Short mmCIF file of C-alpha atoms in Angstrom, two decimals:
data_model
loop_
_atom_site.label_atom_id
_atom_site.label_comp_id
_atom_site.label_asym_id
_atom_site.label_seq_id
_atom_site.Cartn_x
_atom_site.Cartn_y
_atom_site.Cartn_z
CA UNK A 1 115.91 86.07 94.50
CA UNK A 2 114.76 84.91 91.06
CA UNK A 3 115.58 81.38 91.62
CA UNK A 4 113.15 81.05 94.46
CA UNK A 5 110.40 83.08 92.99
CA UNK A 6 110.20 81.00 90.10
CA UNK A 7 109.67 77.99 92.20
CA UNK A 8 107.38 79.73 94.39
CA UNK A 9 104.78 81.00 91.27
CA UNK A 10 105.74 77.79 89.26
CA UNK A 11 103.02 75.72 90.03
CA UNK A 12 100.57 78.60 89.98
CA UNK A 13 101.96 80.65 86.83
CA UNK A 14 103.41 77.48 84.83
CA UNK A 15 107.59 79.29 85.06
CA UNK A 16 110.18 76.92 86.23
CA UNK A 17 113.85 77.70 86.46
CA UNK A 18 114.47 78.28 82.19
CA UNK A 19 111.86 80.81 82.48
CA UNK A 20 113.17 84.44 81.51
CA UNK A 21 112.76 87.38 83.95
CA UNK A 22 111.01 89.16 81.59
CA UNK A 23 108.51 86.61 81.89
CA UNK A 24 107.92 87.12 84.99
CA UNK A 25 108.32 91.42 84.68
CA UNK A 26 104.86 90.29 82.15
CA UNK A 27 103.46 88.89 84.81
CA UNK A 28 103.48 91.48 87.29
CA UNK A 29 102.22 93.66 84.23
CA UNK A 30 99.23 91.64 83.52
CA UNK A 31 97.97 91.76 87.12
CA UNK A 32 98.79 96.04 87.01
CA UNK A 33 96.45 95.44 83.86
CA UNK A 34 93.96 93.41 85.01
CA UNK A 35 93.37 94.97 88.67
CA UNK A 36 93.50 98.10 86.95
CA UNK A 37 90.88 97.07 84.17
CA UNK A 38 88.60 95.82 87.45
CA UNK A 39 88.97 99.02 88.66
CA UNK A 40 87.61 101.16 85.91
CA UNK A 41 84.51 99.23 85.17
CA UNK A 42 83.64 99.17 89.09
CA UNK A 43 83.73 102.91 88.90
CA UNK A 44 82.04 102.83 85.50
CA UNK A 45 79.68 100.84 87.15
CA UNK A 46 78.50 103.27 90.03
CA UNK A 47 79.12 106.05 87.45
CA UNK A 48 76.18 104.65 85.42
CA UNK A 49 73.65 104.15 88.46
CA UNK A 50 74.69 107.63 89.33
CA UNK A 51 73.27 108.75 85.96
CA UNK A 52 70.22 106.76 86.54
CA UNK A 53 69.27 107.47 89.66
CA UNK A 54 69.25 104.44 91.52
CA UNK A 55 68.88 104.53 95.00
CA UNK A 56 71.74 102.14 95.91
CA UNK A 57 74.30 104.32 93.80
CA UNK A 58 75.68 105.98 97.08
CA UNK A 59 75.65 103.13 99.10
CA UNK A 60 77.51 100.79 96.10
CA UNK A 61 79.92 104.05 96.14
CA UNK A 62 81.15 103.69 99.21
CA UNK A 63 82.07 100.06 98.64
CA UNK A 64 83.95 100.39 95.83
CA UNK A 65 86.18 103.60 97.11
CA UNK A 66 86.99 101.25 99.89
CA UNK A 67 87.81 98.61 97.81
CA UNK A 68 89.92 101.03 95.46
CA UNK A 69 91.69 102.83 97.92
CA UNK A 70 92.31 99.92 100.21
CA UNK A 71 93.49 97.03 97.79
CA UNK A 72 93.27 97.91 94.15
CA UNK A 73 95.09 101.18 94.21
CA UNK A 74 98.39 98.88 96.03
CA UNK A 75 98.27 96.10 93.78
CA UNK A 76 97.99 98.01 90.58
CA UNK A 77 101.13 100.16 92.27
CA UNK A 78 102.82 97.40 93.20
CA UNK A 79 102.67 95.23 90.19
CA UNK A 80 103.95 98.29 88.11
CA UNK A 81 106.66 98.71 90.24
CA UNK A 82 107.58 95.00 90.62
CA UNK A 83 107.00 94.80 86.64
CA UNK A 84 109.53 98.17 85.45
CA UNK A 85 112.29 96.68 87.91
CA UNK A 86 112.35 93.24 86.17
CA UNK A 87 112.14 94.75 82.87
CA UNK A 88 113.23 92.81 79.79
CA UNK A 89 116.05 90.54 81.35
CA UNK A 90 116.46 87.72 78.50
CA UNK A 91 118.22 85.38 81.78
CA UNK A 92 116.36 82.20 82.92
CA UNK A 93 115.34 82.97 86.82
CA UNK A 94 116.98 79.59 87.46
CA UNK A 95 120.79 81.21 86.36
CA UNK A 96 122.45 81.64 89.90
CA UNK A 97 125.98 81.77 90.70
CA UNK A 98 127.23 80.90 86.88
CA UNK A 99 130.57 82.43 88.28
CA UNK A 100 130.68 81.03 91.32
CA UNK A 101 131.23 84.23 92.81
CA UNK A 102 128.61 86.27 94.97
CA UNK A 103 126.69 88.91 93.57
CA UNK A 104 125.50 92.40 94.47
CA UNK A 105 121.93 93.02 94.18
CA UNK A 106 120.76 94.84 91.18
CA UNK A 107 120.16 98.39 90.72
CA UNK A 108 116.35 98.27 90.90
CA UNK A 109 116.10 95.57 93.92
CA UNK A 110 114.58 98.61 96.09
CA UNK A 111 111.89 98.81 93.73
CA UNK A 112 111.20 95.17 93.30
CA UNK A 113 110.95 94.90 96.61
CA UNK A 114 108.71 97.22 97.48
CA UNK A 115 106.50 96.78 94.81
CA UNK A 116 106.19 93.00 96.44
CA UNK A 117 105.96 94.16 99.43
CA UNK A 118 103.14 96.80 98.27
CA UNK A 119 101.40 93.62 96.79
CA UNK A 120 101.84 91.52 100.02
CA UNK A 121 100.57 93.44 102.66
CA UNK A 122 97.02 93.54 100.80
CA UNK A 123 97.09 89.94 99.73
CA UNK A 124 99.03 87.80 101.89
CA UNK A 125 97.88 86.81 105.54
CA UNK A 126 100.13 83.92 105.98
CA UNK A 127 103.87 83.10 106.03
CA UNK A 128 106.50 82.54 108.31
CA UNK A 129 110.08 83.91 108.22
CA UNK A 130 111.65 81.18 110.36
CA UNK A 131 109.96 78.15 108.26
CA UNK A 132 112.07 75.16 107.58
CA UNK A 133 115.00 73.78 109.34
CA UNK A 134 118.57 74.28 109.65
CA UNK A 135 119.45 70.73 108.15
CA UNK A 136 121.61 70.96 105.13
CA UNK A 137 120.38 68.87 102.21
CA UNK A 138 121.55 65.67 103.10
CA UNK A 139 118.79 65.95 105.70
CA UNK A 140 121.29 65.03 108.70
CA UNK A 141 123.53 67.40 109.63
CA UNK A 142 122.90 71.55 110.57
CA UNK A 143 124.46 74.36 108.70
CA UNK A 144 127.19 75.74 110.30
CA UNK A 145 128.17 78.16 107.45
CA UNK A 146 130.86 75.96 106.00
CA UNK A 147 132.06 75.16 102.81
CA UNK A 148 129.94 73.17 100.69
CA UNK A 149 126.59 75.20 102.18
CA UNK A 150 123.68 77.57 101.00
CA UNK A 151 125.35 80.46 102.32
CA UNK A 152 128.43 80.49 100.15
CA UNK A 153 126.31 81.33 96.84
CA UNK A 154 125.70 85.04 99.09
CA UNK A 155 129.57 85.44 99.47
CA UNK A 156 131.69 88.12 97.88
CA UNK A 157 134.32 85.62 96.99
CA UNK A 158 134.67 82.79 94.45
CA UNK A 159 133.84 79.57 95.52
CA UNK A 160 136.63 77.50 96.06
CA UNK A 161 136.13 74.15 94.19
CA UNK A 162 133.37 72.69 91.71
CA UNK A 163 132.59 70.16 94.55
CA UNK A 164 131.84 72.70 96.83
CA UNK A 165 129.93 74.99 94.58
CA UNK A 166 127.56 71.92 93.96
CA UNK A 167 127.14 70.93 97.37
CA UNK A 168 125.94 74.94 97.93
CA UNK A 169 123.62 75.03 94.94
CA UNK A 170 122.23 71.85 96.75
CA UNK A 171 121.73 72.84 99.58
CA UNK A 172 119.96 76.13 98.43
CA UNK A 173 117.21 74.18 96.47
CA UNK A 174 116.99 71.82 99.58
CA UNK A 175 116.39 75.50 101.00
CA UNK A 176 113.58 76.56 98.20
CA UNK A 177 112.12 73.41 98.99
CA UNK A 178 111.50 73.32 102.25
CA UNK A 179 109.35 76.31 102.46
CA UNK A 180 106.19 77.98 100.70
CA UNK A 181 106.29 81.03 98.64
CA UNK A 182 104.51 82.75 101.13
CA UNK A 183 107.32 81.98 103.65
CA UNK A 184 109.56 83.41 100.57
CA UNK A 185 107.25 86.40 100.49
CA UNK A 186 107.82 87.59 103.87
CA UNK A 187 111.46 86.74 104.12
CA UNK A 188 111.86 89.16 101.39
CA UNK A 189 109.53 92.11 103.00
CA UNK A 190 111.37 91.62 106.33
CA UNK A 191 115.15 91.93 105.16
CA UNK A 192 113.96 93.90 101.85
CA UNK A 193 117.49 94.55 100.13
CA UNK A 194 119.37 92.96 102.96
CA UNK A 195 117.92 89.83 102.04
CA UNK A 196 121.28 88.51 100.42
CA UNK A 197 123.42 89.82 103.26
CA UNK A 198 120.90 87.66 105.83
CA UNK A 199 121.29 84.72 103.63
CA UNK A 200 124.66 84.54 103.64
CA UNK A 201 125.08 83.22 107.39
CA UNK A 202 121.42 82.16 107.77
CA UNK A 203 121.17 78.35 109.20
CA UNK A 204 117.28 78.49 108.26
CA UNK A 205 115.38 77.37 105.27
CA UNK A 206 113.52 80.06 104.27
CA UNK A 207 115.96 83.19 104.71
CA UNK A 208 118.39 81.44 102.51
CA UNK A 209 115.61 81.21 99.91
CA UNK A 210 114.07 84.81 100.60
CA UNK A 211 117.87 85.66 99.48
CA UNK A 212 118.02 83.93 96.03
#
């Protein structure tokens, strides 16, 4: 999941693939920080006109409870919660399948994901879960979840050769590529911790990627 979130903020955030998780866990804490920060001098705002007695105090009060309760309240959650299941990790978010094995999803993927998925559903109105194609990344030929393909890096066994294991890692960034992180966004509320599973015998772009 890292690998594709990294692209997907890179541009946006300045990470790339040698950029630690815990970068991106300080991330999600600086926008719990800063939403929250908005938060408090909104209400300190409307507080003060309270105090003063001006007439639009009530009206302005409305607005901002709405906006609270409605958008900051689910950001600020979901940033914490996205931000406490990254942690410290020292990894880069580009180090993927250094075994050549699968991997199992971490401990604290629930919470990552629903602290995205928190932050998504205020923010994000666009998306698609079935972006990209089913080409491999020699742009030709369709996945048919064969050696040599994206979906091997999702496996539970070791890959079989070098060869193959670049081919796969090739065709995953092909994968990454293809789509927007928005795409990436939704892929990963839709499946939520099955994202990995999905991946592993998707054909399209941007489930393979929602399962990095």
């Amino acid at each position: 999941m890292f690998t594709s979130f990294g692209d997907m903020v890179g541009g946006v955030l300045g990470f790339n693939s040698n950029t630690k998780k815990s970068d991106v866990g300080a991330y999600f804490k600086k926008v719990h920080d800063t939403v929250e920060g908005t938060k408090t001098s909104l209400e300190k705002i409307v507080a003060d006109m309270k105090k003063e007695g001006n007439p639009n105090a009530e009206a302005t009060d409305m607005v901002v409870k709405k906006l609270v309760s409605e958008v900051f309240n689910k950001i600020i959650e979901g940033a914490k919660t996205a931000s406490e299941a990254i942690g410290d990790a020292s990894e880069s978010i580009g180090n993927i399948a250094a075994t050549n094995a699968g991997g199992a999803a971490g401990t604290n993927i629930d919470s990552l994901v629903n602290g995205i998925k928190s932050m998504v559903e205020v923010v994000l109105k666009e998306g698609n879960v079935d972006a990209g194609t089913e080409k491999k990344a020699d742009g030709l030929t369709a996945r048919t979840n064969a050696d040599g393909e994206a979906g091997k890096l999702f496996g539970t066994t070791a890959i079989a050769s070098a060869d193959n294991a670049k081919k796969s890692a090739a065709d995953a960034s092909k994968a990454v590529g293809a789509v927007t992180g928005a795409d990436i966004l939704q892929v990963i509320v839709k499946n939520g911790t099955n994202a990995s599973t999905e991946a592993a015998n998707a054909k399209k772009d941007a489930t393979i990627a929602g399962g990095l």
